[in-house]
Short mmCIF file of C-alpha atoms in Angstrom, two decimals:
data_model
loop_
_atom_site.label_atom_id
_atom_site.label_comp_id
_atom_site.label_asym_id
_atom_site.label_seq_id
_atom_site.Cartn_x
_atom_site.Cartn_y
_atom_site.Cartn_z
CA UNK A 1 6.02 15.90 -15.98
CA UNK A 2 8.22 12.87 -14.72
CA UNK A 3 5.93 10.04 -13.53
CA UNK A 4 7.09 8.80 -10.34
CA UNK A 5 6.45 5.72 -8.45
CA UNK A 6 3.25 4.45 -7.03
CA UNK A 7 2.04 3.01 -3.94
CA UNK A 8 -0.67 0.42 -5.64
CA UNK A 9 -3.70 -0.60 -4.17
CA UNK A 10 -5.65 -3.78 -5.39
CA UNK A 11 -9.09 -2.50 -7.16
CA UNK A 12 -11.77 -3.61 -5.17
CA UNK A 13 -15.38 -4.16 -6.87
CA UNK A 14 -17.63 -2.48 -3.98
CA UNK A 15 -21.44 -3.09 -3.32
CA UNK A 16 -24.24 -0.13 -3.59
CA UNK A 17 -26.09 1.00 -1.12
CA UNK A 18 -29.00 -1.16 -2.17
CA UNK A 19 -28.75 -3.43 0.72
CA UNK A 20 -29.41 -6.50 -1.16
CA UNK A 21 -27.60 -9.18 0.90
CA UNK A 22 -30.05 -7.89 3.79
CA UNK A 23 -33.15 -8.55 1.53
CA UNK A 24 -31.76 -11.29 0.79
CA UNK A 25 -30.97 -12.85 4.04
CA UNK A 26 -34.59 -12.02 4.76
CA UNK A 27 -35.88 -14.58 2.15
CA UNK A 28 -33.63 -17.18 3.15
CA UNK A 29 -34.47 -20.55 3.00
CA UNK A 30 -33.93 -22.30 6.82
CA UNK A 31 -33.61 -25.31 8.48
CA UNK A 32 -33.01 -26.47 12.08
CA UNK A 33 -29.88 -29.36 12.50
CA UNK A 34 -30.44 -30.05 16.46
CA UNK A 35 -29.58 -26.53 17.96
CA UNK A 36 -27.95 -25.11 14.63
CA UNK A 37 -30.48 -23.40 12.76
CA UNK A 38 -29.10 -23.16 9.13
CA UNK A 39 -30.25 -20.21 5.86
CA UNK A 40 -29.75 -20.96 2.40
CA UNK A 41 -30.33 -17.34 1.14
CA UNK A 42 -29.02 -15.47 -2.13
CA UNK A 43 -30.59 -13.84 -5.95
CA UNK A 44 -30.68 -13.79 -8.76
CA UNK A 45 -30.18 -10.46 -10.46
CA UNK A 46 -30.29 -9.30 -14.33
CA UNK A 47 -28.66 -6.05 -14.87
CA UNK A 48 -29.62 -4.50 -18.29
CA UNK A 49 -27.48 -1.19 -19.25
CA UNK A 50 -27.44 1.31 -22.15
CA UNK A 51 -24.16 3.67 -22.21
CA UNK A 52 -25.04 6.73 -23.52
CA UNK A 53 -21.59 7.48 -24.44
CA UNK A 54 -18.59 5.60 -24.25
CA UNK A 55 -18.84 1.70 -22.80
CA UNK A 56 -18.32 1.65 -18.79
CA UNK A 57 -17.64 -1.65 -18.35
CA UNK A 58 -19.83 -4.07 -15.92
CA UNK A 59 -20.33 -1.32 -13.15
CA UNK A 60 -19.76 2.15 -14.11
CA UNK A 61 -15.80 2.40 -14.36
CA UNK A 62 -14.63 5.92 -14.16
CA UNK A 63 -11.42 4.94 -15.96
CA UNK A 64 -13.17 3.83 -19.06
CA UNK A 65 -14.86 7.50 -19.44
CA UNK A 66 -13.40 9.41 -22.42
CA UNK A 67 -11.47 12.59 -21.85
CA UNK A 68 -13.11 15.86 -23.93
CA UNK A 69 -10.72 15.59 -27.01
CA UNK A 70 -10.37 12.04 -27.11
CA UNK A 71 -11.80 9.57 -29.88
CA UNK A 72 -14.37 7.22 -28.35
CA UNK A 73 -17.70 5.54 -29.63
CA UNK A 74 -21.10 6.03 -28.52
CA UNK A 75 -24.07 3.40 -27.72
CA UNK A 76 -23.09 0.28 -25.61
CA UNK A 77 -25.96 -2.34 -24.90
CA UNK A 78 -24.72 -4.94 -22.53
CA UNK A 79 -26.72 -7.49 -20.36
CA UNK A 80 -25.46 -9.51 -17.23
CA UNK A 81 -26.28 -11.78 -14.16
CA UNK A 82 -22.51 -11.45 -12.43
CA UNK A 83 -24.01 -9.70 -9.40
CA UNK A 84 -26.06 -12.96 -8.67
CA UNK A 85 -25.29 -14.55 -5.56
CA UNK A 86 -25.55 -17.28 -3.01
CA UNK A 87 -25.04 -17.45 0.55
CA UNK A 88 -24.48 -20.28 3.82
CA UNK A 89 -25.23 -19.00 7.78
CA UNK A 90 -25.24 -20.90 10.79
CA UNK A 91 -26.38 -19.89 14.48
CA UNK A 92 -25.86 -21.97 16.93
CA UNK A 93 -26.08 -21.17 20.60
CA UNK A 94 -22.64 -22.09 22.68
CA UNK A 95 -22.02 -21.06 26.05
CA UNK A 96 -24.60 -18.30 26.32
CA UNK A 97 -23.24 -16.74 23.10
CA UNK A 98 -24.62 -17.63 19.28
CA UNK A 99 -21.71 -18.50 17.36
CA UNK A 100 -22.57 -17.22 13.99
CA UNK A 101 -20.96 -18.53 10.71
CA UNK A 102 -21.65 -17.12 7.15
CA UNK A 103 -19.88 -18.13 3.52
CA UNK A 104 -21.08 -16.51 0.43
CA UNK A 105 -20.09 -15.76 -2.90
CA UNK A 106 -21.23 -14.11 -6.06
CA UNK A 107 -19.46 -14.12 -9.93
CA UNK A 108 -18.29 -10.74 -9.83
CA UNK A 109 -14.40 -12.24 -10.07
CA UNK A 110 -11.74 -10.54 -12.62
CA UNK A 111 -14.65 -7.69 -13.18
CA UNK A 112 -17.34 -10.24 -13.96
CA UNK A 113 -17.96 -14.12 -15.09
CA UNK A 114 -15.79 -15.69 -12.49
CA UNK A 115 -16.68 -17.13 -8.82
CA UNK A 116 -15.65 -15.33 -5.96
CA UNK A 117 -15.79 -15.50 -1.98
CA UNK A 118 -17.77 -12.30 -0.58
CA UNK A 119 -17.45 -13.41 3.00
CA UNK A 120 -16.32 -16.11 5.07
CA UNK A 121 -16.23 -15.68 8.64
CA UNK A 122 -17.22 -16.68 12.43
CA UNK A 123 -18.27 -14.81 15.43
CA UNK A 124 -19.08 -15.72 18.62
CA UNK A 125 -19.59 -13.32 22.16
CA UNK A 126 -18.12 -10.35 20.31
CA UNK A 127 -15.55 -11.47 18.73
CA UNK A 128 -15.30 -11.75 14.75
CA UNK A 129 -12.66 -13.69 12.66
CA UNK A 130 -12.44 -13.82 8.95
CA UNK A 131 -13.12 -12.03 5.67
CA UNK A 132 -16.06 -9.62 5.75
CA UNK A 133 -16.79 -6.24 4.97
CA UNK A 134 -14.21 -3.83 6.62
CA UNK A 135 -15.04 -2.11 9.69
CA UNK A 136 -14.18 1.67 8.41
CA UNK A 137 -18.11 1.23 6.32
CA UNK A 138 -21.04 2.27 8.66
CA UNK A 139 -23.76 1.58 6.15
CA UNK A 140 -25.72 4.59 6.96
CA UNK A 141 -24.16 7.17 4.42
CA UNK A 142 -25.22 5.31 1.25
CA UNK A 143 -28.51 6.02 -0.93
CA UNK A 144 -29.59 2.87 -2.63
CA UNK A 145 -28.05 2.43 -6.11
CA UNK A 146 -28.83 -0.64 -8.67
CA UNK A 147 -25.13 0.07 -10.41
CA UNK A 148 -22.76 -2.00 -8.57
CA UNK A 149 -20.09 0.37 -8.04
CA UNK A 150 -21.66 2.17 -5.69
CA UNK A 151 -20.86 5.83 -4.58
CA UNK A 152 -17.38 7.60 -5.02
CA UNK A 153 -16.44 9.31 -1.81
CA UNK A 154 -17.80 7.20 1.07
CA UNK A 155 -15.94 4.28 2.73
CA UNK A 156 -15.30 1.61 1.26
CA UNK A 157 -17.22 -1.63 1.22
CA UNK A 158 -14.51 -3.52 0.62
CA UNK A 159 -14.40 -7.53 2.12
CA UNK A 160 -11.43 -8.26 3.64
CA UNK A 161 -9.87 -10.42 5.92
CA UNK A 162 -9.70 -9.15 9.66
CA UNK A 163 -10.06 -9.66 13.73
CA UNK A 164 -12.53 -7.26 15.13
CA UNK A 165 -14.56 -7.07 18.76
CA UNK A 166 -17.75 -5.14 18.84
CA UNK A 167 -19.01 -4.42 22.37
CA UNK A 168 -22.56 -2.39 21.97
CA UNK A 169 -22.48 0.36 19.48
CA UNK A 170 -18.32 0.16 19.19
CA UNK A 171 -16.14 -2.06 16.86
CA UNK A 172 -12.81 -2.10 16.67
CA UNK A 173 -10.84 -4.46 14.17
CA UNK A 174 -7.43 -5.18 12.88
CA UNK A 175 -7.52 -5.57 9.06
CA UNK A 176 -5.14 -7.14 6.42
CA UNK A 177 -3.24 -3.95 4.56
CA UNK A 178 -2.46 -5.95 1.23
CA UNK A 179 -6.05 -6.08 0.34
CA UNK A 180 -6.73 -1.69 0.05
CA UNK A 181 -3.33 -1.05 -0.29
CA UNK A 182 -0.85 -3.78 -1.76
CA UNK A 183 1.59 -3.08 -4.58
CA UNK A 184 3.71 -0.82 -6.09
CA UNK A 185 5.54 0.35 -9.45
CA UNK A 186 9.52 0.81 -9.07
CA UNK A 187 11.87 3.34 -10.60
CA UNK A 188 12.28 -0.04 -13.23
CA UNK A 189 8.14 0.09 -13.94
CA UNK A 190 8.50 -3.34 -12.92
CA UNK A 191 5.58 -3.86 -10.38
CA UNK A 192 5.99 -6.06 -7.73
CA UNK A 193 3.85 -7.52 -5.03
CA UNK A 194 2.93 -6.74 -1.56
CA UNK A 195 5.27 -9.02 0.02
CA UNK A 196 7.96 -7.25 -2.17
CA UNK A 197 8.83 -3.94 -2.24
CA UNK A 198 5.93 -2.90 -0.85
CA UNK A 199 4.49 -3.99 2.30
CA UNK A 200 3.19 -3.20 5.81
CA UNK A 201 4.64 -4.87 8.97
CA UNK A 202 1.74 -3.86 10.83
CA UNK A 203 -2.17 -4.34 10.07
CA UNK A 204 -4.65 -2.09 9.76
CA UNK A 205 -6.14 -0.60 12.75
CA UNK A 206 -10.02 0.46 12.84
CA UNK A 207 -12.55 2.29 15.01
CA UNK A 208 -16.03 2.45 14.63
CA UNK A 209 -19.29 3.82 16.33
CA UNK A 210 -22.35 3.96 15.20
CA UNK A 211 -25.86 4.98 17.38
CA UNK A 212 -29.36 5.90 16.37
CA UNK A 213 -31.81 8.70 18.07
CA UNK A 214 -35.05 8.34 17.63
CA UNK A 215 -34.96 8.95 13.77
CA UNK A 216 -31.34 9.89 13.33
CA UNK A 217 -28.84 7.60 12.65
CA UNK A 218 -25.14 8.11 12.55
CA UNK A 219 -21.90 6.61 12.54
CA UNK A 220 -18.25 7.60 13.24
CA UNK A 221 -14.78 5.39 11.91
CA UNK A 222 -11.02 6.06 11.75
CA UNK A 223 -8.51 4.04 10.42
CA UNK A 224 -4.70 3.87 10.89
CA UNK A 225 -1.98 2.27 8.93
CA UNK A 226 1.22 1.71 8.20
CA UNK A 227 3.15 1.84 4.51
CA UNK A 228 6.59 1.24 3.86
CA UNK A 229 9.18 0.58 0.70
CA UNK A 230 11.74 -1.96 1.11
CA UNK A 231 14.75 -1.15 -1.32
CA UNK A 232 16.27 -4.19 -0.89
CA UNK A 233 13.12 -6.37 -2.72
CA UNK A 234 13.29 -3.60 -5.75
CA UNK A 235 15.65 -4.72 -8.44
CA UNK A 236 17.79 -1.39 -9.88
CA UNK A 237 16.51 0.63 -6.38
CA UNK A 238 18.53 3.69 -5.97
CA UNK A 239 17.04 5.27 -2.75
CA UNK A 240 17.04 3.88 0.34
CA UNK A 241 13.97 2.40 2.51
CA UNK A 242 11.11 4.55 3.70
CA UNK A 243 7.66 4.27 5.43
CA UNK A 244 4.65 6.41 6.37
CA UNK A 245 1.66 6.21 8.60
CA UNK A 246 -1.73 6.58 7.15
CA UNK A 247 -5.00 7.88 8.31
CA UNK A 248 -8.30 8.34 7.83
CA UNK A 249 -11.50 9.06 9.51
CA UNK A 250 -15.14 9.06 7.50
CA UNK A 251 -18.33 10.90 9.30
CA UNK A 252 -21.91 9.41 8.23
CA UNK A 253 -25.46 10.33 9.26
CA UNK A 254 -29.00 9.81 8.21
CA UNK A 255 -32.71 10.88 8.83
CA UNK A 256 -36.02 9.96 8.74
CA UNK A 257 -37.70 13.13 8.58
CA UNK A 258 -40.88 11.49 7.68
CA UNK A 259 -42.20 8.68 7.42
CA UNK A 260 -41.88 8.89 3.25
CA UNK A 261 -38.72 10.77 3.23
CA UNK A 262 -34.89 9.86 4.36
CA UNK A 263 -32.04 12.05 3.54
CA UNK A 264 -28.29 11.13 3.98
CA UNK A 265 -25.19 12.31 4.14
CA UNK A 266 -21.76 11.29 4.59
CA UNK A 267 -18.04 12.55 4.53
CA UNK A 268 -14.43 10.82 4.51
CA UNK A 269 -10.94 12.22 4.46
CA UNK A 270 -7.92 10.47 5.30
CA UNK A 271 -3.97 10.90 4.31
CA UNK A 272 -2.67 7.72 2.84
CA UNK A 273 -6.11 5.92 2.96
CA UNK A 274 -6.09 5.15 -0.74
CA UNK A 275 -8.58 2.54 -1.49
CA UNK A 276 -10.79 2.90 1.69
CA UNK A 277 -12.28 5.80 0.01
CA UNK A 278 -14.88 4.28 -2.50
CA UNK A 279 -14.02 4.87 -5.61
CA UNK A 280 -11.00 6.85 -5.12
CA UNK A 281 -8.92 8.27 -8.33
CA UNK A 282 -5.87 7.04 -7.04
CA UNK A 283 -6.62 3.93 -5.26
CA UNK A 284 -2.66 4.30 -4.27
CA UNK A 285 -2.08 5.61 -0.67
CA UNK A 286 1.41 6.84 -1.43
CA UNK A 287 4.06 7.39 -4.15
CA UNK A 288 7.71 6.68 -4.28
CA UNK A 289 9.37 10.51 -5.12
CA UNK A 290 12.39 11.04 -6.94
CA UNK A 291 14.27 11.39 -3.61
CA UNK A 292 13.74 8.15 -2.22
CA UNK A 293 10.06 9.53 0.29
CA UNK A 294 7.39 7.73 0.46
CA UNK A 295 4.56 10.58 0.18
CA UNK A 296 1.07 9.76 1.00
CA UNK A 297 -1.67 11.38 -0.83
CA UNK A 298 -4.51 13.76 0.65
CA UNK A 299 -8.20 12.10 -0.10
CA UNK A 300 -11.18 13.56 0.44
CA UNK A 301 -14.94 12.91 -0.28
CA UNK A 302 -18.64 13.20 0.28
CA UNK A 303 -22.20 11.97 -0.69
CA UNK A 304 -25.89 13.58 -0.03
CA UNK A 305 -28.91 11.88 -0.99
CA UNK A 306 -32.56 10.63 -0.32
CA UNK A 307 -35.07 8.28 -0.57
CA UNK A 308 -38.97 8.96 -1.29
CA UNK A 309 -41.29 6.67 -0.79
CA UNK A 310 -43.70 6.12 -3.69
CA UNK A 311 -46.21 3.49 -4.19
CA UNK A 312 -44.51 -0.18 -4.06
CA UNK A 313 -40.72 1.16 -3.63
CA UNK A 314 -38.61 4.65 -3.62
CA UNK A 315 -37.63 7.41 -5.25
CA UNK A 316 -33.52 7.55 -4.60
CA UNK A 317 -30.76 10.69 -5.44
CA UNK A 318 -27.62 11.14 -4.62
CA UNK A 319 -24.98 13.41 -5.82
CA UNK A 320 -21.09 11.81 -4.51
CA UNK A 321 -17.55 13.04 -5.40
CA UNK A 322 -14.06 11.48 -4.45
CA UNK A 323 -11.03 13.59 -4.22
CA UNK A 324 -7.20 13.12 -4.41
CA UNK A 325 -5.10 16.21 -3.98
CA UNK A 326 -2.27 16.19 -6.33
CA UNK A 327 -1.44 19.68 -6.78
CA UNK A 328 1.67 19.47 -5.00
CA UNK A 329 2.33 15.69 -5.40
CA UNK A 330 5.18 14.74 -8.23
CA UNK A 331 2.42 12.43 -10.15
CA UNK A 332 -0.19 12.98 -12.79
CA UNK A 333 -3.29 11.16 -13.09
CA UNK A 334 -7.08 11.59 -12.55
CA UNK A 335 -8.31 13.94 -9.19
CA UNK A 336 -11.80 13.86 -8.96
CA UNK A 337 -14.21 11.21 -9.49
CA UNK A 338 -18.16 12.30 -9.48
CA UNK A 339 -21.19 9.95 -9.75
CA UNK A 340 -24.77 11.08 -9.89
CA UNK A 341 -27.97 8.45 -9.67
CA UNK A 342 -31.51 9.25 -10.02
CA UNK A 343 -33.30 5.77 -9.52
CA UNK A 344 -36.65 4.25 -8.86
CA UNK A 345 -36.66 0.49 -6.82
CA UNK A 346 -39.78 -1.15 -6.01
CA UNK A 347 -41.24 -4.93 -4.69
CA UNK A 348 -44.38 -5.86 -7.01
CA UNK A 349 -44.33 -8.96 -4.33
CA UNK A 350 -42.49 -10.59 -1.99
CA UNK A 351 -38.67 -11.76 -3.10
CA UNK A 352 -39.44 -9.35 -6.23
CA UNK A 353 -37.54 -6.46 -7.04
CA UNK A 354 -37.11 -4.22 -9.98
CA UNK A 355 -35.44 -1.22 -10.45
CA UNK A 356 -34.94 1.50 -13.39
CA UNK A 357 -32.14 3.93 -12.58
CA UNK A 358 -30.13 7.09 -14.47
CA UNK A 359 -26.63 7.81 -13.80
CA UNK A 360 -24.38 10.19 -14.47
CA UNK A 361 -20.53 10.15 -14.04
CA UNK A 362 -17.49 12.42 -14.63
CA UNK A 363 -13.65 12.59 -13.90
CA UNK A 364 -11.14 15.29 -14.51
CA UNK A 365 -6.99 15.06 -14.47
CA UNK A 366 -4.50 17.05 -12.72
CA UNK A 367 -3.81 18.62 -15.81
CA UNK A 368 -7.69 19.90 -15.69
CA UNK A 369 -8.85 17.90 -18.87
CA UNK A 370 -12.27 16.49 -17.91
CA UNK A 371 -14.68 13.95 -19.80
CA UNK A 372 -18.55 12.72 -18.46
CA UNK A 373 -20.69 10.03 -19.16
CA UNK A 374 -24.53 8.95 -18.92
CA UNK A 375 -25.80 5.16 -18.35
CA UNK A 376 -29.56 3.78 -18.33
CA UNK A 377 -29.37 0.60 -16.41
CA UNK A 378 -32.69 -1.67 -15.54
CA UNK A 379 -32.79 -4.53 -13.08
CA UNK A 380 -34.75 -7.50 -12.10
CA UNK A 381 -34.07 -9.39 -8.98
CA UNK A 382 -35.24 -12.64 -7.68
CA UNK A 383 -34.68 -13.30 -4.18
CA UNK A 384 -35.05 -16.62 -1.86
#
């Protein structure tokens, strides 16, 4: 089959579910400077991993698993620290509001080994400005995972820059669209940036709502874009302009139904959402067809799990899946992404924490070819 032009989206290296900027931020070092009180906080954080079968890169990369037929080599040892990270936050009261300032950073950059900013933003009475993560993530869905990538099928916890006001349980936020959904390939294969061919003359638009009940816990988000292709920055074009809207919505929920045991659960599907589905296959929110549309592509995707308490940590499952429907789309390409974890996490003291976790991962093509993958992965973590 023809491959057509893509919508491409910028890959995003997402957080798990392990919370670890909160634990962090919990042994962080303060100080008072008149009425700013200041937090040093970050860790330290050794990931050891055995691939069972082929090598999955940093954090498990579902485009690095081998396809059933195709050559590939077994055993990968590999050892890093690139999830390490330090952080900067300020409080300081003005005008009956605290305005609240945060920079941090960690040396997961160009997929591990180089610097880069996590967050960098200010809010005061409500209102937040800057680069932090987006507001279509509830952080209630997600079991806690040591492997970085985090679950496919939930939104995503991508950082990027935005204006949002949160009044009570309700957020709302504008968001840059280059940063989930920025480039594209041209009927040339010559791929150009955002402010290019491809580009959005209106910012994301996000909703979110999220309220507890006694031990539930849930939270509700929609987002709402706009694509377009612009002929006239595409060398060679021979169709005209086009654009699309894109939306999304993502349901999560989770309960304490003792006090050992929490299960989760969580659902997102969205039409042209591309990368604010974690871990999507096709991180594109649209293709350029043969006949000049721009067609957005169908997502959907889930994630169950829970967390037992046992001893000095937890017990933590989850099963997750990400979808792309491209059974009547003009592309090829991987559908379905799948991620299991089995894990065990647990504080031996304060600012301590170690973790042992198995994972299991699969994708499968259009075409139905399929290919799977195991990883051991260990962790130690030093907090202040």
């Amino acid at each position: 089959m023809t491959q057509h032009n893509k919508v491409k989206q910028a890959s995003i290296f997402t957080a798990s579910a392990l919370a670890l900027a909160v634990a962090s931020a919990s042994h962080a070092v303060d100080f008072e400077v008149g009425d700013t009180k200041a937090s040093v906080y970050g860790y330290a954080k050794l990931d050891i991993i055995y691939d069972v079968d082929t090598d999955l890169g940093n954090s498990i990369g579902h485009k690095n698993i081998a396809l059933d037929g195709d050559e590939s080599q077994d055993g990968h040892f590999n050892m890093h620290a690139y999830q390490s990270r330090i952080g900067f936050q300020t409080s300081t009261p003005v005008s009956g509001s605290d305005l609240v300032t945060r920079i941090e950073g960690d040396f997961y950059g160009s997929g591990g080994g180089s610097f880069r900013l996590r967050h960098a933003y200010g809010s005061w009475d409500g209102i937040l400005a800057g680069q932090t993560w987006t507001n279509f993530y509830g952080f209630v869905a997600g079991t806690p995972s040591i492997d970085f990538t985090g679950p496919p099928g939930v939104g995503n916890q991508a950082r990027q820059p935005q204006l949002r006001y949160t009044a009570g349980n309700f957020s709302a936020s504008i968001e840059d669209p280059d940063t989930l959904g920025g480039s594209e390939k041209t009927e040339n294969n010559v791929v150009q940036t955002s402010d290019d061919a491809a580009k959005s003359e209106l910012p994301d638009v996000i909703a979110r709502y999220t309220d507890a009940s006694g031990p539930f816990k849930y939270s509700a988000s929609a987002v709402l874009r706009q694509l377009e292709y612009d002929a006239a920055e595409d060398a060679g074009a021979t169709v005209s302009d086009d654009s699309a809207f894109g939306w999304g919505i993502a349901l999560e929920a989770a309960m304490n139904v003792s006090e050992a045991v929490t299960l989760r659960a969580g659902v997102t599907h969205g039409d042209g959402i591309g990368g604010y589905m974690n871990v999507s296959p096709q991180t594109s929110p649209a293709y350029l067809a043969d006949n000049g549309d721009l067609e957005t592509l169908e997502s959907t995707g889930g994630t169950i799990g829970a967390s037992i308490k046992a001893g000095p940590g937890a017990i933590n499952a989850s099963y997750n899946v990400a979808t792309v429907d491209l059974d009547d789309e003009g592309i090829d390409g991987t559908d379905t992404h799948e991620t299991a974890y089995l894990n065990y996490i647990w504080s031996p003291a304060e600012r301590i924490q170690y973790g042992i976790e198995a994972a299991w991962a699969s994708r499968e093509t259009k075409g139905g070819d399929d290919g799977d993958a195991t990883r051991i992965q260990g962790m130690v973590m030093y907090s202040f």
